[in-house]
mmCIF file of C-alpha atoms in Angstrom:
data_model
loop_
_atom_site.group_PDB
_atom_site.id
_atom_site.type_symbol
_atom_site.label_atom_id
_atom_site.label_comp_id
_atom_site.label_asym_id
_atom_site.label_seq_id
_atom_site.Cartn_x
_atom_site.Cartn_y
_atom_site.Cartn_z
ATOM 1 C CA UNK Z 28 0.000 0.000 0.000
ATOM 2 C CA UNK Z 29 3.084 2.263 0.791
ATOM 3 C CA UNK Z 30 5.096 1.661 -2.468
ATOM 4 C CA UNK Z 31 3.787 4.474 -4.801
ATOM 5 C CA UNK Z 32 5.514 2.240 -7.569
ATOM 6 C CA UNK Z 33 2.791 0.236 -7.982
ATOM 7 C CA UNK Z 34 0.904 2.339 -10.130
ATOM 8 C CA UNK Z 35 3.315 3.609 -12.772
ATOM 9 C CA UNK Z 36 0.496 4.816 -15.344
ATOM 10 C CA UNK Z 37 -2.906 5.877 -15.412
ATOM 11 C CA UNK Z 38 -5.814 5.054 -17.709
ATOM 12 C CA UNK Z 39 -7.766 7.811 -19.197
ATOM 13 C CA UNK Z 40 -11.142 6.798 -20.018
ATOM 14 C CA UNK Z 41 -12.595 9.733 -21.707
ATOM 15 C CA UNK Z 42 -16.144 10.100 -22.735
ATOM 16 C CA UNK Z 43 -16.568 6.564 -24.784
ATOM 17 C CA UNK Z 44 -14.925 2.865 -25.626
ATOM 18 C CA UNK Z 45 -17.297 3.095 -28.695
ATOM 19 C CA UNK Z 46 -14.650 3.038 -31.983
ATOM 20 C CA UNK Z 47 -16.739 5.624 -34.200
ATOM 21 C CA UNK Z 48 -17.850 7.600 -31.401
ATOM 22 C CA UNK Z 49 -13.945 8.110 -30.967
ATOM 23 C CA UNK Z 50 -13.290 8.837 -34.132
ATOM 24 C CA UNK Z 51 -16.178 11.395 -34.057
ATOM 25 C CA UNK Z 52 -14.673 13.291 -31.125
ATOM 26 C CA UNK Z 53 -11.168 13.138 -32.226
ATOM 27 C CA UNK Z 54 -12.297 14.985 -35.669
ATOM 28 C CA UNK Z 55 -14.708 17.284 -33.139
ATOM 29 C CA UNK Z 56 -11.226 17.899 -31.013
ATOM 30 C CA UNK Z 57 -9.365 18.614 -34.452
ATOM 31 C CA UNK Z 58 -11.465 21.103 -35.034
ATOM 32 C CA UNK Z 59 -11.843 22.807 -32.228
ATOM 33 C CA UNK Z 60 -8.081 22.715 -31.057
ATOM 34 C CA UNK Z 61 -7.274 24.515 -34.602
ATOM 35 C CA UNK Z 62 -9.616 26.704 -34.471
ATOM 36 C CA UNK Z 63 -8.629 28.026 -30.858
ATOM 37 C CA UNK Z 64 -4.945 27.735 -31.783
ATOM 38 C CA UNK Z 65 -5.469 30.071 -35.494
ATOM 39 C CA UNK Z 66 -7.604 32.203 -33.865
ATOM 40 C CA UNK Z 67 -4.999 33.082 -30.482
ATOM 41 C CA UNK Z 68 -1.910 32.661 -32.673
ATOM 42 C CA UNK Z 69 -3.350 35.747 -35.341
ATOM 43 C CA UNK Z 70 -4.216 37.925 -32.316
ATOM 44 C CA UNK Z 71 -0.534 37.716 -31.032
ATOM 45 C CA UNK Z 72 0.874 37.687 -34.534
ATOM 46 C CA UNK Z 73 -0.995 40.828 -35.053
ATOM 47 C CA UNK Z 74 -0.581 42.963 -31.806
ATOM 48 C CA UNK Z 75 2.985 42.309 -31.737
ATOM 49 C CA UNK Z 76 3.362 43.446 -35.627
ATOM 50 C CA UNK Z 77 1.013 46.162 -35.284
ATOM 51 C CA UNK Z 78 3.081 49.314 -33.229
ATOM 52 C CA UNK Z 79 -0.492 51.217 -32.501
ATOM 53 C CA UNK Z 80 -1.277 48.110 -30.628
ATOM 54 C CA UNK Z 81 1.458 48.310 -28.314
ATOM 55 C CA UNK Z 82 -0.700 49.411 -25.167
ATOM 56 C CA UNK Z 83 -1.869 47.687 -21.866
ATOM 57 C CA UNK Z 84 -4.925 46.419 -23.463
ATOM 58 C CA UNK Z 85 -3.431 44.129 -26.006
ATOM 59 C CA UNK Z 86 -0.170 43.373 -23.567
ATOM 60 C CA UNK Z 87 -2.576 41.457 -21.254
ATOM 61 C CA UNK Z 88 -4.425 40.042 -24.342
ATOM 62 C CA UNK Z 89 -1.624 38.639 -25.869
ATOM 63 C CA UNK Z 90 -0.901 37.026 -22.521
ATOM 64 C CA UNK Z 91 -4.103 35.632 -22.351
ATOM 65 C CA UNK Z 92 -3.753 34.295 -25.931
ATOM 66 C CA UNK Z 93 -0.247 32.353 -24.938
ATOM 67 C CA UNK Z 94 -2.213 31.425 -21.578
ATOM 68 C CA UNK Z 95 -5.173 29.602 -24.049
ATOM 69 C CA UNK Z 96 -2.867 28.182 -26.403
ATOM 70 C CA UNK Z 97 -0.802 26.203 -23.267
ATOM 71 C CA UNK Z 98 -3.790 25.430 -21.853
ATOM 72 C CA UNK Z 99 -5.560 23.431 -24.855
ATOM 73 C CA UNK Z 100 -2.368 22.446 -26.078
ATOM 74 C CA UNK Z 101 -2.582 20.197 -22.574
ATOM 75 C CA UNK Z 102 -5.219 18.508 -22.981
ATOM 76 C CA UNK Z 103 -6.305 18.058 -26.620
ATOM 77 C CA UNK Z 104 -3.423 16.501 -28.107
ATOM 78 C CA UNK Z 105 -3.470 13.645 -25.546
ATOM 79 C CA UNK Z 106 -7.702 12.834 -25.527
ATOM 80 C CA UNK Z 107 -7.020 12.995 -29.366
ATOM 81 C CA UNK Z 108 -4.331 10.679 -29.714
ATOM 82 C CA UNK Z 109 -6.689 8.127 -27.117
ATOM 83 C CA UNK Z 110 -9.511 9.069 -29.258
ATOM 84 C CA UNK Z 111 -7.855 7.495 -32.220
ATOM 85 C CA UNK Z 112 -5.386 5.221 -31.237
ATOM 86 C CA UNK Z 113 -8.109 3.934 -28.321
ATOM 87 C CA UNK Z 114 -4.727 3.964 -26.358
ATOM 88 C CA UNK Z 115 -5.959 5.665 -23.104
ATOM 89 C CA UNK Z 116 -2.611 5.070 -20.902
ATOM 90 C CA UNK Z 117 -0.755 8.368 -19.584
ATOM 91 C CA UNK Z 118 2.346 7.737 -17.358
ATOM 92 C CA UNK Z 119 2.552 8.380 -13.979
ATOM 93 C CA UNK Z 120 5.080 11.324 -14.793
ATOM 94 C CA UNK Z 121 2.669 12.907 -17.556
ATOM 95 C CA UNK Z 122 -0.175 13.079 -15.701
ATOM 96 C CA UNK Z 123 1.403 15.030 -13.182
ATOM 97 C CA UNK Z 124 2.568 17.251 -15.428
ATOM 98 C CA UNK Z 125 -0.534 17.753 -16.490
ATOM 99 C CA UNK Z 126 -2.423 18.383 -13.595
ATOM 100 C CA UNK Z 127 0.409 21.102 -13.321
ATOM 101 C CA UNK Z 128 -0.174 22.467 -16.480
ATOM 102 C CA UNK Z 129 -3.773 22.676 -16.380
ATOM 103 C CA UNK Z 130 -3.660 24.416 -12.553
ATOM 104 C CA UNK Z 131 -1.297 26.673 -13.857
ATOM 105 C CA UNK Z 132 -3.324 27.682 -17.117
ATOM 106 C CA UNK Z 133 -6.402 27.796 -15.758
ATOM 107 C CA UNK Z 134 -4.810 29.864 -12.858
ATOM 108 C CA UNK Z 135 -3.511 32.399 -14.922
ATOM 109 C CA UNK Z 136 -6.354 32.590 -17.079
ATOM 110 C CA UNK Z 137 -8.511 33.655 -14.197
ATOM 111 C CA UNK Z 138 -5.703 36.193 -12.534
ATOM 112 C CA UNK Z 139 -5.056 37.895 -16.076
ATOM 113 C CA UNK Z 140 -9.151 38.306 -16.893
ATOM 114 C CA UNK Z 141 -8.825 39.737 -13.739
ATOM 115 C CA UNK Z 142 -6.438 42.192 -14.325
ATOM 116 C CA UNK Z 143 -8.333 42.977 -17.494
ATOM 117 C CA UNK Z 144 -11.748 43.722 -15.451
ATOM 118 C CA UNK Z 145 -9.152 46.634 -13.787
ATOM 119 C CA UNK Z 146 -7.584 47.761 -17.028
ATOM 120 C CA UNK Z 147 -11.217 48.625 -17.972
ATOM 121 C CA UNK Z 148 -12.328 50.196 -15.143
ATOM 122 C CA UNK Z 149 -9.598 52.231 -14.758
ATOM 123 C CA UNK Z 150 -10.277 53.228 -18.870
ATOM 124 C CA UNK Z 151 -13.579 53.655 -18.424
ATOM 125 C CA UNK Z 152 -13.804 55.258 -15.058
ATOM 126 C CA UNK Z 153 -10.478 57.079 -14.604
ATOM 127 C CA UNK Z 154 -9.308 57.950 -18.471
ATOM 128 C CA UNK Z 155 -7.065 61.015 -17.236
ATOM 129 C CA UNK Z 156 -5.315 58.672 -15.295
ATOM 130 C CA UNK Z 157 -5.440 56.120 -17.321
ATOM 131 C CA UNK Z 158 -1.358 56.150 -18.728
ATOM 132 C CA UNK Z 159 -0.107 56.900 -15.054
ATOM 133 C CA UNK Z 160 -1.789 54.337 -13.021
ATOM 134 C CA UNK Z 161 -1.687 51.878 -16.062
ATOM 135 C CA UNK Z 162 1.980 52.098 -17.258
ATOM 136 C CA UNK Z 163 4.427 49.497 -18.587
ATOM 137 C CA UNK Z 164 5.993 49.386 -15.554
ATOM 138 C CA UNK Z 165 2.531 48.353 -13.340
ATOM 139 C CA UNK Z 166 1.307 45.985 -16.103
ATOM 140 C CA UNK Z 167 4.591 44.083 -16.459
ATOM 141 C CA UNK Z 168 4.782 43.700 -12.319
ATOM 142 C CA UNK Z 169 0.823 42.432 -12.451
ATOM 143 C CA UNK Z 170 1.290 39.664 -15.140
ATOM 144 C CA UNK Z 171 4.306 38.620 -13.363
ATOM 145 C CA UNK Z 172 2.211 38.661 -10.253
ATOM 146 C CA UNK Z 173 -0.123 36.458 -12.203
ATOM 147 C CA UNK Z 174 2.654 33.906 -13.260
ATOM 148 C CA UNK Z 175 4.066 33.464 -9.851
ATOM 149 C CA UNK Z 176 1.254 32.785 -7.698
ATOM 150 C CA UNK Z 177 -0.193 30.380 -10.298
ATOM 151 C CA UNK Z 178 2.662 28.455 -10.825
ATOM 152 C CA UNK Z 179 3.662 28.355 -6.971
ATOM 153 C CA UNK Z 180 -0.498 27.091 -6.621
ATOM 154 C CA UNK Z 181 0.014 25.253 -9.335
ATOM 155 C CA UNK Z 182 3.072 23.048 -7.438
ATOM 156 C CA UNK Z 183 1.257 22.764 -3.981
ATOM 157 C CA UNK Z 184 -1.101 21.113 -5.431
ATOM 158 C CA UNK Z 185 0.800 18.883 -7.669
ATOM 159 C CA UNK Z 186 3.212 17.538 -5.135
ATOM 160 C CA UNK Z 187 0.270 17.171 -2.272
ATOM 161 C CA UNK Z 188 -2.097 15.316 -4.860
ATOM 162 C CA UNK Z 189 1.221 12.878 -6.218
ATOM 163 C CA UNK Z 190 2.276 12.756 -2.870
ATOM 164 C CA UNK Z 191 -0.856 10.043 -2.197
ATOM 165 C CA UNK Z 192 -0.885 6.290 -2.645
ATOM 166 C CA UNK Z 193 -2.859 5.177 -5.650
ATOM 167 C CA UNK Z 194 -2.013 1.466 -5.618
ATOM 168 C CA UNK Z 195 -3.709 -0.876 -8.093
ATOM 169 C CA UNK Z 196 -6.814 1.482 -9.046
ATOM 170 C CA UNK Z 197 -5.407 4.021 -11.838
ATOM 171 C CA UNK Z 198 -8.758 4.206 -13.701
ATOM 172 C CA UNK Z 199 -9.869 7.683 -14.073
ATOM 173 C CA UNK Z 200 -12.792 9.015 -15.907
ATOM 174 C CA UNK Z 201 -12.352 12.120 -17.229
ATOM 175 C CA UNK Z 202 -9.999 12.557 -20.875
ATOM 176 C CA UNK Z 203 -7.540 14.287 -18.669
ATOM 177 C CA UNK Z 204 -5.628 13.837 -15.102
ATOM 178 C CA UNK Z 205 -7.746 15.827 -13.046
ATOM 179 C CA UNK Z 206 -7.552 16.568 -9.532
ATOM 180 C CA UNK Z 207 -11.023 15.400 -8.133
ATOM 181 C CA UNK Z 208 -10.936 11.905 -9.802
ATOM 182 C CA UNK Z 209 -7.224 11.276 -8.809
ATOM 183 C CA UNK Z 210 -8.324 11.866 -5.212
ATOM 184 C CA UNK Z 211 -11.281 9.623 -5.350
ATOM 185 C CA UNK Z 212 -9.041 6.582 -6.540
ATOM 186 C CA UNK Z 213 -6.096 7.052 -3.739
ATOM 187 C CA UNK Z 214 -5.912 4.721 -1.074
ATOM 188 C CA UNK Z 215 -4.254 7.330 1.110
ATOM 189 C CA UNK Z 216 -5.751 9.590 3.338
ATOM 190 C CA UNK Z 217 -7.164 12.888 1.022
ATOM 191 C CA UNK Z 218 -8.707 14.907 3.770
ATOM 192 C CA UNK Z 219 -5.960 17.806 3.019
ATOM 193 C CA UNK Z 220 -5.909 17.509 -0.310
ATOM 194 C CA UNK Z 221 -9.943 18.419 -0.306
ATOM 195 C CA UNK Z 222 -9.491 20.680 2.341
ATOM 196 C CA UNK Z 223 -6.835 22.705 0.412
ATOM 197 C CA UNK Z 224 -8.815 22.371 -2.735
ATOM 198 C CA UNK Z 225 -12.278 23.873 -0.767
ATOM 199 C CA UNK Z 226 -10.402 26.447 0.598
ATOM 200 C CA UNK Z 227 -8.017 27.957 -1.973
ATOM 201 C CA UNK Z 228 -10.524 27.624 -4.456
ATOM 202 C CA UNK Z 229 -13.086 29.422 -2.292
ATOM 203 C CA UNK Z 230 -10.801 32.399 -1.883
ATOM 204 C CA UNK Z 231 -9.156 32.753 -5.017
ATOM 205 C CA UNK Z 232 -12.724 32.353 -6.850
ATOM 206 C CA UNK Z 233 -14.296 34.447 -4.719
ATOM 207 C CA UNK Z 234 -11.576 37.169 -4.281
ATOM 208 C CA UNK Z 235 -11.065 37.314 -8.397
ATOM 209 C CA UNK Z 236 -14.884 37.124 -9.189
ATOM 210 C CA UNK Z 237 -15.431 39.752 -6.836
ATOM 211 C CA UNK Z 238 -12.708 42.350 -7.883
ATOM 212 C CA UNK Z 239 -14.318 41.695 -11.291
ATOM 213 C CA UNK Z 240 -17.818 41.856 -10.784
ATOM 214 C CA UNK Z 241 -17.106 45.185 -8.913
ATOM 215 C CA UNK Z 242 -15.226 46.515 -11.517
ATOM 216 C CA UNK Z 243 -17.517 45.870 -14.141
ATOM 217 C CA UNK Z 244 -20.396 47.343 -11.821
ATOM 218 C CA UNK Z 245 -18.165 50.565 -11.674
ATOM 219 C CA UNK Z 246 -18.176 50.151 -15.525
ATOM 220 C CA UNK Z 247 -21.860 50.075 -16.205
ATOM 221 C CA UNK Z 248 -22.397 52.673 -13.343
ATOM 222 C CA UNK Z 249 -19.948 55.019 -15.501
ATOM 223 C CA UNK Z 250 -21.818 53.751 -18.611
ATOM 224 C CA UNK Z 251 -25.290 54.313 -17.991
ATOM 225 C CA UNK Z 252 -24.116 58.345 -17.530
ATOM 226 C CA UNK Z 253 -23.189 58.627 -21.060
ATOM 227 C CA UNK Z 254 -26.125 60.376 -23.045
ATOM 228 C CA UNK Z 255 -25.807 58.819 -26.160
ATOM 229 C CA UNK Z 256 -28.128 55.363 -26.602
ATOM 230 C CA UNK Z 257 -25.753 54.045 -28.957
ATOM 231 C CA UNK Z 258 -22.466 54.307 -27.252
ATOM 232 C CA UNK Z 259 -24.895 53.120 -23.944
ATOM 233 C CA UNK Z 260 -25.329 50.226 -26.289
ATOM 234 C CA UNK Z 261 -21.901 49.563 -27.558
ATOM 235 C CA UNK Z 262 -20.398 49.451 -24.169
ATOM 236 C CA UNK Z 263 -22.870 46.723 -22.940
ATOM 237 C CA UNK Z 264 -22.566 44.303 -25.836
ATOM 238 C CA UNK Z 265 -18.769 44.617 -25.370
ATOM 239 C CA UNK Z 266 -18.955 44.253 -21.132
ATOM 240 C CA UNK Z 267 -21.717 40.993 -21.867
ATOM 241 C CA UNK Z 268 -19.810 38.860 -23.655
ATOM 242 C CA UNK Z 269 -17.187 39.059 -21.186
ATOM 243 C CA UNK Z 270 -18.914 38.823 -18.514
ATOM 244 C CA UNK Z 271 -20.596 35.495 -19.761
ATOM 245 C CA UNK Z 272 -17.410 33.626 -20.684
ATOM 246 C CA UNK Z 273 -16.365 34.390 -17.132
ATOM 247 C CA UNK Z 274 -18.860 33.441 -15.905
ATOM 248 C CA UNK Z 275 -18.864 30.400 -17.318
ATOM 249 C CA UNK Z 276 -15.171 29.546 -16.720
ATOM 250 C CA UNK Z 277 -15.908 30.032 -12.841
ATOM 251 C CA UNK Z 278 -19.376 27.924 -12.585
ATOM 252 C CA UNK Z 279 -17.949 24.981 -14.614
ATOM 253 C CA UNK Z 280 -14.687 25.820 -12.071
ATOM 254 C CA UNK Z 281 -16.786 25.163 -9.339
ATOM 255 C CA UNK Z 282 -18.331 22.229 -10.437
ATOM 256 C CA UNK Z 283 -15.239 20.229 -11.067
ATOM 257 C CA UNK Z 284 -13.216 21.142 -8.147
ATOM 258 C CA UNK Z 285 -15.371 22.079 -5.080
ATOM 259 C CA UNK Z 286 -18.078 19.459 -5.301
ATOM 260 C CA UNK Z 287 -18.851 17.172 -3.109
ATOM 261 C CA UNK Z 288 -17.995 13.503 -4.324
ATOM 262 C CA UNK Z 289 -21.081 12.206 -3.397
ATOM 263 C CA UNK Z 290 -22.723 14.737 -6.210
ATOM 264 C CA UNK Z 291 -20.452 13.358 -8.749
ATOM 265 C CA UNK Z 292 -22.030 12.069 -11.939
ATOM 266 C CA UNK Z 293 -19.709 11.061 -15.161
ATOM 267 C CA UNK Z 294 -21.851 13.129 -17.413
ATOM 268 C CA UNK Z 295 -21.589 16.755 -15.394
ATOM 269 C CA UNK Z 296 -17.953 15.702 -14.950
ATOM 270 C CA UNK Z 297 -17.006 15.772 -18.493
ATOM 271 C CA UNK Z 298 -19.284 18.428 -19.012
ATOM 272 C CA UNK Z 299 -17.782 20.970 -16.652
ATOM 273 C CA UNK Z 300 -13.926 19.633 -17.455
ATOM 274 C CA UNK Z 301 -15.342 21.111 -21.312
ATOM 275 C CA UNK Z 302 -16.795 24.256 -20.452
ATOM 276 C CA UNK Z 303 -13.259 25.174 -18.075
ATOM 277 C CA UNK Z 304 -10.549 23.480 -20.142
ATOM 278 C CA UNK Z 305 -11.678 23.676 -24.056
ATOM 279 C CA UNK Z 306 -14.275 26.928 -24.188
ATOM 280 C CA UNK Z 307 -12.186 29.324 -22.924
ATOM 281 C CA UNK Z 308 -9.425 29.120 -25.689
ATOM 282 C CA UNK Z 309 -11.905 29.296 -28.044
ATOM 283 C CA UNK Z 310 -14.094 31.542 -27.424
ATOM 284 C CA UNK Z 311 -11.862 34.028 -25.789
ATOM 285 C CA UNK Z 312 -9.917 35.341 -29.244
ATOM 286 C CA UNK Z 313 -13.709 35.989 -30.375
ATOM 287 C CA UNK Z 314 -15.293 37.798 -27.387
ATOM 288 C CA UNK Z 315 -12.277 39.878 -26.451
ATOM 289 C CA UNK Z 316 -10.435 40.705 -29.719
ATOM 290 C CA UNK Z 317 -11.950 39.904 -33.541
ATOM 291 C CA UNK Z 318 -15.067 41.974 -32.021
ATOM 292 C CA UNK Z 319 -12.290 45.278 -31.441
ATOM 293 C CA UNK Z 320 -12.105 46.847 -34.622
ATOM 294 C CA UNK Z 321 -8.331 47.885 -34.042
ATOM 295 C CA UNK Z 322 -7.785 43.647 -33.993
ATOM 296 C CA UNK Z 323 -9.959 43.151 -37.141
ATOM 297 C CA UNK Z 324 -7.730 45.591 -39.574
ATOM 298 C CA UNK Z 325 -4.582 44.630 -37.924
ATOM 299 C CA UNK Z 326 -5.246 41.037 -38.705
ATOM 300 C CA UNK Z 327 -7.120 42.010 -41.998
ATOM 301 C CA UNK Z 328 -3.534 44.244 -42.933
ATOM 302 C CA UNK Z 329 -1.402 40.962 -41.636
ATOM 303 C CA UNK Z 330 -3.372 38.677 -44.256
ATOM 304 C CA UNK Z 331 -3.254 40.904 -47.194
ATOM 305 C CA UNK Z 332 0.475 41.199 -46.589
#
């Protein structure tokens, strides 16, 4: 029970054993893990090309771009190569660094939308002040703020969770090495693995969700003074969208890491580890930069060329 050797690879069972249905969600996968990886890839391409571009706004969404294309990059190469191969085994070494990677990712995905809810406000609410309180030298110490509490989270986690027994059961079903299910097939004790799971997720979700939702509430407050219907109008279908995917990202957060086992179905499983893990990169280069018009001829310009 004490040798840790005994399990030397996992088994990742994924959503089916059923041959075409494999082959339907590897092409599904394809798609989607292209799509996400075009569509981040031009953004960066194009800010970093694009001089006029060269301002906090794009900094942090460039980061978020590299952020999404790490953070599919994960997790969809692997569940397609088991989707098509039907080889579901992951070694004991690549699952951990997995469940590294995708703590870090999604940790940094949440601390940089974060940082983006501020970069607005402060825009929107505070545009004389906008260049002093949001210089290079603030946004640079902020994403690497971001970086270093992530990864550092990121660790803890990793070296308490592979720090348990798992002895003979390595059957885990989800398409990737999550947290939750590696904890429910341990024979160790994983009272402070949960524990630290319930409470850092309580207080990051709650700290970052917070700081955002009051930001954008300073936003629409600031918003709802300008006379004009149509610029009332164009600042709410751009604060929406964002405020959706976020949204989502935290809920489906939630689900997957601070519910109780005994609430655990396979279906809402999968289903949340989708809405957190794949959405995100995908939708994010759509809701927060081929909507900005500045993006669209910058990337329009870069194509032509």
């Amino acid at each position: 029970m004490a040798n840790q050797s005994l399990v030397t690879e996992f088994l990742l069972m994924g959503f089916t054993d059923d041959h075409d249905m494999q082959i339907m969600y590897f092409v599904v996968f394809l798609v989607i893990y292209l799509l996400a990886l075009i569509g981040n890839l031009l953004l960066s391409v194009a800010v970093i090309l694009n001089h006029h571009l060269h301002a906090p706004m794009y900094f942090f969404l460039v980061n978020l771009s590299f952020c999404d294309v790490c953070f599919i990059s994960t997790i969809i190469p692997k569940a397609m190569a088991a989707s098509l191969t039907n080889n579901k085994q992951i070694s004991y070494a690549g699952c951990a660094a997995q469940v590294f990677s995708v703590f870090t990712f999604a940790g940094f995905e949440l601390a940089v939308l974060t940082v983006m809810a501020y970069d607005r406000y402060v825009a929107i609410c505070h545009p004389l002040q906008y260049m002093l309180m949001m210089n290079w030298g603030a946004c640079l110490q902020m994403v690497a703020a971001s970086w270093i509490s992530t990864l550092i989270h990121a660790l803890l986690h990793t070296i308490l969770t592979f720090k348990l027994n798992f002895c003979k059961f390595s059957r885990i079903e989800q398409f990737f090495c999550d947290v939750p299910h590696l904890l429910m097939i341990s024979c160790s004790d994983t009272r402070v693995s949960q524990i630290l799971l319930l409470v850092v997720g309580i207080t990051v979700d709650l700290f970052c969700s917070g700081f955002i939702f009051m930001s954008y509430g300073y936003i629409f407050s600031a918003v709802l003074k300008i006379p004009s219907v149509q610029g009332r109008y164009k600042a709410f279908s751009t604060c929406t969208p964002h405020l959706t995917v976020l949204s989502l990202f935290l809920i489906s957060t939630v689900l997957a890491y601070m519910r109780p086992q005994s609430l655990s179905s396979h279906t809402l499983d999968l289903l949340s580890a989708v809405l957190y893990t794949v959405f995100p990169p995908l939708l994010n280069p759509l809701i927060y930069s081929f909507r900005n018009k500045n993006i669209q001829m910058a990337v329009w310009k870069m194509l032509k060329k």
